[in-house]
C-alpha positions as a printed Julia matrix, in Angstrom:
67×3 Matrix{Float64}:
  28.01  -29.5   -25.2
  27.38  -27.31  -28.53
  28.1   -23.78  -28.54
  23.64  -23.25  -29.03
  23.04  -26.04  -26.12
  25.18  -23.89  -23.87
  23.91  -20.75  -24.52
  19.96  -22.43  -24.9
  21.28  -23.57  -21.06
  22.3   -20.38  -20.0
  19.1   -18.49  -21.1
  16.93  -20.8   -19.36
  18.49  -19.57  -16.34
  18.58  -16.63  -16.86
  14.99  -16.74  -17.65
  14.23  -18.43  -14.52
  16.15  -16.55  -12.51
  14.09  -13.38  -13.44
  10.46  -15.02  -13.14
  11.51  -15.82   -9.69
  12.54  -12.11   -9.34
   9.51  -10.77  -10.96
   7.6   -12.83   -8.5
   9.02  -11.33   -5.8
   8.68   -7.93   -7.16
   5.09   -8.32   -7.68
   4.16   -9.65   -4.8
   5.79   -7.46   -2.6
   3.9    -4.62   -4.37
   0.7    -6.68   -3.55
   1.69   -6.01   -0.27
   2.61   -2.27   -0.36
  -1.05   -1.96   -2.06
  -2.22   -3.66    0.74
  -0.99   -1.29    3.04
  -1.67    1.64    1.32
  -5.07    0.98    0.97
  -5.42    0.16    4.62
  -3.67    3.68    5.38
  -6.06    5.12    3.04
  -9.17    3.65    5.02
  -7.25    4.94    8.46
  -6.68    8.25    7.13
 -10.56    8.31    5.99
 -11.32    6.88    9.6
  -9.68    9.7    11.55
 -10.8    12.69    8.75
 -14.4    11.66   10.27
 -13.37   11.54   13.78
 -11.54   15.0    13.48
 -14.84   16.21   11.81
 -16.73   15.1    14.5
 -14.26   16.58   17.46
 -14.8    19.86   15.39
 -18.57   19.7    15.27
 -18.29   18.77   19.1
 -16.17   21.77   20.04
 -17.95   23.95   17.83
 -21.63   22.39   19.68
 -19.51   23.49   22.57
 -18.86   26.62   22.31
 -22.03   27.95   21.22
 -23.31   26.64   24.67
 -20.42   28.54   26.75
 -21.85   31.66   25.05
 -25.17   30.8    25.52
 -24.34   30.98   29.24
């Protein structure tokens, strides 16, 4: 094997080696985004429900002093 054949060998594997990690990597961050935008909608889901329990309290109230 020639001295260029080896290191032709070697870079292919190297090569290889890092499109397989770069796979990886991206699709684990296709998961993380996944996740964080299903936090995100959570987070949006119980900023309404709080806003709601506040308007309820608040509906509340005014009908304690009412009495």
């Amino acid at each position: 094997m020639t001295d260029i054949a080896a290191l032709t060998g070697r870079f292919e594997e190297v090569a290889e080696r890092t499109d397989r990690e770069f796979v990886i990597v991206k699709s684990d961050l296709t998961a993380l985004r996944l996740q964080v935008e299903n936090l995100d909608q959570k987070v949006d889901n119980l900023h309404a429900k709080v806003s709601g329990l506040a308007e309820t309290i608040d509906r509340n109230q005014a009908q304690m002093w009412r009495c």
